[in-house]
XYZ file of C-alpha atoms in Angstrom:
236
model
C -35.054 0.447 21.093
C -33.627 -0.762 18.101
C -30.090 -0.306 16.905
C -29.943 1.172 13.993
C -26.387 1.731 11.298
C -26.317 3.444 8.064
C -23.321 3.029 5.216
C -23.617 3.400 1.252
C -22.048 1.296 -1.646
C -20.994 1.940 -4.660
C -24.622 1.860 -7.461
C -23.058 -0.996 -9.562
C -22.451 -3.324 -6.605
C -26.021 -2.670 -5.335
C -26.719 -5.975 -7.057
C -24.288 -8.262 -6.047
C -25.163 -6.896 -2.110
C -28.965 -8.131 -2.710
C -27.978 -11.207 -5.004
C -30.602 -13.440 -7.171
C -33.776 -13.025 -5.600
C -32.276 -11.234 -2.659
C -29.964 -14.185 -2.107
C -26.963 -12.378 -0.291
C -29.814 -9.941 1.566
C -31.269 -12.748 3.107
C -28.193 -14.915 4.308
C -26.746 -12.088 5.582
C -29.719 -11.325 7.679
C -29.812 -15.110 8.998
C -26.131 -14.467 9.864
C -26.312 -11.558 11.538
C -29.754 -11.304 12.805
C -30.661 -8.100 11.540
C -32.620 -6.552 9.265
C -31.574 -4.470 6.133
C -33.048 -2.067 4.214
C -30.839 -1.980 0.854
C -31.932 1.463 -1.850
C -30.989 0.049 -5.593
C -31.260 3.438 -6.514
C -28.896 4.910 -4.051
C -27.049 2.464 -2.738
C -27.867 3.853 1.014
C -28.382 0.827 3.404
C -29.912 1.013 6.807
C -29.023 -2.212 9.241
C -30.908 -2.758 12.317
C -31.205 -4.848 15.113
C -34.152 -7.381 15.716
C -35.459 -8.908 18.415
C -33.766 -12.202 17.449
C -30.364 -10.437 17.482
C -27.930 -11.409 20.684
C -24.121 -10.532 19.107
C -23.883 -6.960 20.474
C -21.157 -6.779 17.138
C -24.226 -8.064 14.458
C -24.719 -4.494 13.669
C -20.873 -3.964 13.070
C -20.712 -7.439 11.336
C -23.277 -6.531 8.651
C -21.359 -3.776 7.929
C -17.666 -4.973 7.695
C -19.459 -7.664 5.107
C -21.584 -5.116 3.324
C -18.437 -2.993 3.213
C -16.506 -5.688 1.978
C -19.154 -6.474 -0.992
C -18.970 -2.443 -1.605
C -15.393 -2.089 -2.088
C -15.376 -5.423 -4.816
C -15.033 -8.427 -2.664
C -17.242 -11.115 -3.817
C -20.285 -11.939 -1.166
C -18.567 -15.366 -0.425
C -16.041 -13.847 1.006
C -17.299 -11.139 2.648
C -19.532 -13.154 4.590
C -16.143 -14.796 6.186
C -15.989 -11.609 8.323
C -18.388 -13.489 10.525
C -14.948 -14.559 11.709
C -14.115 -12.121 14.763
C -10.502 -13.481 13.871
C -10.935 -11.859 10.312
C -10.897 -7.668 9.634
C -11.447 -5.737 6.618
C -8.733 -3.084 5.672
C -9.424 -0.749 2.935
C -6.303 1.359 1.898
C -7.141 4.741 0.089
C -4.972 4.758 -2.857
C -5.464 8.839 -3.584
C -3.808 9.332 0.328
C -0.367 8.164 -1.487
C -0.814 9.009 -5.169
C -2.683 12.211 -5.517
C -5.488 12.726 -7.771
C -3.883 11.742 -10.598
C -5.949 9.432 -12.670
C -2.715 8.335 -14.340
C -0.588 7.642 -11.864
C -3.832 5.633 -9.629
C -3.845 3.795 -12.946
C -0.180 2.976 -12.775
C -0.299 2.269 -9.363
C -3.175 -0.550 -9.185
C -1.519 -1.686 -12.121
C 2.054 -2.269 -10.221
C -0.427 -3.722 -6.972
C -2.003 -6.253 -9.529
C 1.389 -7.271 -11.212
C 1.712 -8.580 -14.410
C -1.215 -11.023 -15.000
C -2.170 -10.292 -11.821
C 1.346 -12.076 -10.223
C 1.879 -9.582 -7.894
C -1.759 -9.811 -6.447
C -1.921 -13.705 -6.362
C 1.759 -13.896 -4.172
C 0.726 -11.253 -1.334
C -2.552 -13.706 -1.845
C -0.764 -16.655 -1.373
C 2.152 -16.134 1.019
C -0.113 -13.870 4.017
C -3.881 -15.820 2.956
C -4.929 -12.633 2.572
C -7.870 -11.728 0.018
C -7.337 -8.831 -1.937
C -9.752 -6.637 -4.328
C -8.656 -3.882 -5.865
C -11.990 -1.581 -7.264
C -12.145 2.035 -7.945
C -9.682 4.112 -5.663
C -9.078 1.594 -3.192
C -7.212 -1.793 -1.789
C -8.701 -3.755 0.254
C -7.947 -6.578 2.394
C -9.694 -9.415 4.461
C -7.872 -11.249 6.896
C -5.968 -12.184 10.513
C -4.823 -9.035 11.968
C -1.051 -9.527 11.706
C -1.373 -10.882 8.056
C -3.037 -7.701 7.565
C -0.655 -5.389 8.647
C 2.056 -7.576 6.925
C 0.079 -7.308 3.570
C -0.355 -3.234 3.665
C 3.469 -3.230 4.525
C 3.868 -4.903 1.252
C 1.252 -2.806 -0.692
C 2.759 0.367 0.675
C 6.605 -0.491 -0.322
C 5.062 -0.806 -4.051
C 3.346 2.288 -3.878
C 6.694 3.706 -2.476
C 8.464 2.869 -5.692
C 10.303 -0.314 -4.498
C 10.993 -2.660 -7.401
C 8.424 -6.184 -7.130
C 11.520 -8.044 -6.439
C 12.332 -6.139 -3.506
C 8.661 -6.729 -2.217
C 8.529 -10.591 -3.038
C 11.868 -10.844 -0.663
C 9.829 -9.041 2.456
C 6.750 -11.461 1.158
C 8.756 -14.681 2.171
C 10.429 -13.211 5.718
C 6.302 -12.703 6.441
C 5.474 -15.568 5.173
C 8.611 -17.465 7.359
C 8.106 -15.553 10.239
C 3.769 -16.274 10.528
C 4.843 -20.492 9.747
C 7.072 -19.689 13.152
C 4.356 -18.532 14.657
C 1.573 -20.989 13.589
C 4.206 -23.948 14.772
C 4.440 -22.212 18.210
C 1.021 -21.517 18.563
C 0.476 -25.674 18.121
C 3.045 -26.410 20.563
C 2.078 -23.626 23.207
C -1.808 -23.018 22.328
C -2.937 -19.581 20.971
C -2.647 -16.226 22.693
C -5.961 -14.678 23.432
C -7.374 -12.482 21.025
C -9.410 -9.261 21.295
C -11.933 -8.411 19.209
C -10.893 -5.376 16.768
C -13.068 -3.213 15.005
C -11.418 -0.058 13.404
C -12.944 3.127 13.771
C -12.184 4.491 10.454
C -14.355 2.148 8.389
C -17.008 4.659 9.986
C -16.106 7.287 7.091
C -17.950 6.269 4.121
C -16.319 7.734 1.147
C -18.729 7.702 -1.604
C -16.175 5.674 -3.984
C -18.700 4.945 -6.962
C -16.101 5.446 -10.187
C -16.042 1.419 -11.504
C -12.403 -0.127 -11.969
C -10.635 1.060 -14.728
C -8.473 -1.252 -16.431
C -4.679 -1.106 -15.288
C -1.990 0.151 -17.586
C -0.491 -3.473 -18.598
C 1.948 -1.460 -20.855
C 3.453 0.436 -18.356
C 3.790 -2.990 -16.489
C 5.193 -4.906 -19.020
C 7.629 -1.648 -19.944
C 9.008 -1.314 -16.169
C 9.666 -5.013 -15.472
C 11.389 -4.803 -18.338
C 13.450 -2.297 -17.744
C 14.389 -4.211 -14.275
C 15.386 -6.875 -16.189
C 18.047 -5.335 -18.417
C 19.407 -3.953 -15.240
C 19.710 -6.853 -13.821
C 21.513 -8.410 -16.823
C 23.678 -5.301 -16.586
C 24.435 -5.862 -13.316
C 25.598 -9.729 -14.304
C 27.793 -8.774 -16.915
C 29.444 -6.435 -14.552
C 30.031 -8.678 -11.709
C 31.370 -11.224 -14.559
């Protein structure tokens, strides 16, 4: 008997999950072995096995990269979570801000950074991939990098100033180089394949991304700055 999974994305990325002539449907089929059944009205998707399927994970593969696709990531990507190295991690920004549309705003705008800054150095100092769509963050990458990354993301939505955060960026970003040179000398631990539970809730997240208040951004960096000219004259 066939396996079978359901999950549902967002209407307006119904598209990019099918691709140009059903494109993206089809590799991801070829990678997975299974079959999909993708509603452009709904954006329901059924996944099932096939007889050609042997990964007892295909089923949960599909859907991390189907997932991924839903919550922004581009299909590229997504389809790296054929990876068992690689997870997807989608933070719920409404768990820390309310349901403030003001304050989400705010919020994703502080994550992004000033022309997108922010974004590109958790990007760049974890190699982590990062979208940031509707209500949520999410993340693709190595377990550890992961964890590092929400660390980070969580500390901004805590209030700490971007400073503060770029300082815990580079211990991460020391302490994995540590690791990667030990793991050359010594060889690499075994790893277990992790699936989280909780990517079995699908949220029906369909709002599109707003566009993040670059005011406010501009206005609180530079208030940060005159303090920290304050702080120079003082110490002078």
């Amino acid at each position: 008997m066939d396996n079978v999974e359901y999950l549902k994305i967002p209407k307006d990325r119904v598209g990019v999950a099918i691709g140009k002539n059903g494109k993206i449907k089809h590799q991801l089929e070829i990678i997975t072995r299974t079959e999909l059944k993708i509603d452009s009205e709904t954006g329901n998707i059924s996944i099932s096995s096939t007889d050609e399927t042997e990964d007892p994970l295909a089923i949960w593969k599909a859907r991390y990269m189907l997932k991924a696709i839903g919550r922004g990531f581009n299909p590229d990507i997504a389809l790296t979570l054929d990876n068992d190295d690689l997870i997807l991690e989608i933070i719920n920004l409404q768990d820390y801000v309310g349901k403030s549309k003001k304050a989400l705003v705010r919020q994703k705008g502080r994550i992004i950074g000033k022309g997108g800054r922010t974004r590109q150095i958790i990007h760049d100092m974890l190699d982590i991939e990062i979208s940031i769509y509707g209500k949520t963050v999410s993340l693709i990458g190595k377990m550890e990098n992961i964890q590092m990354a929400r660390e980070a993301i969580e500390m901004i939505l805590d209030g700490s100033r971007q400073k503060t955060v770029y300082a815990y960026l580079e211990q991460m970003q020391d302490k994995l180089k540590r690791e990667e040179f030990d793991e050359m000398v010594h060889g690499k631990p075994d790893m277990k394949k992790f699936l989280r539970e909780d990517l079995d809730t699908d949220e029906d997240f369909i709002d599109a991304e707003e566009d993040y208040n670059q005011e406010a951004i501009d206005k609180e960096e530079s208030e940060e700055e005159k303090e920290d000219m304050a702080l120079e004259v003082e110490t002078i």
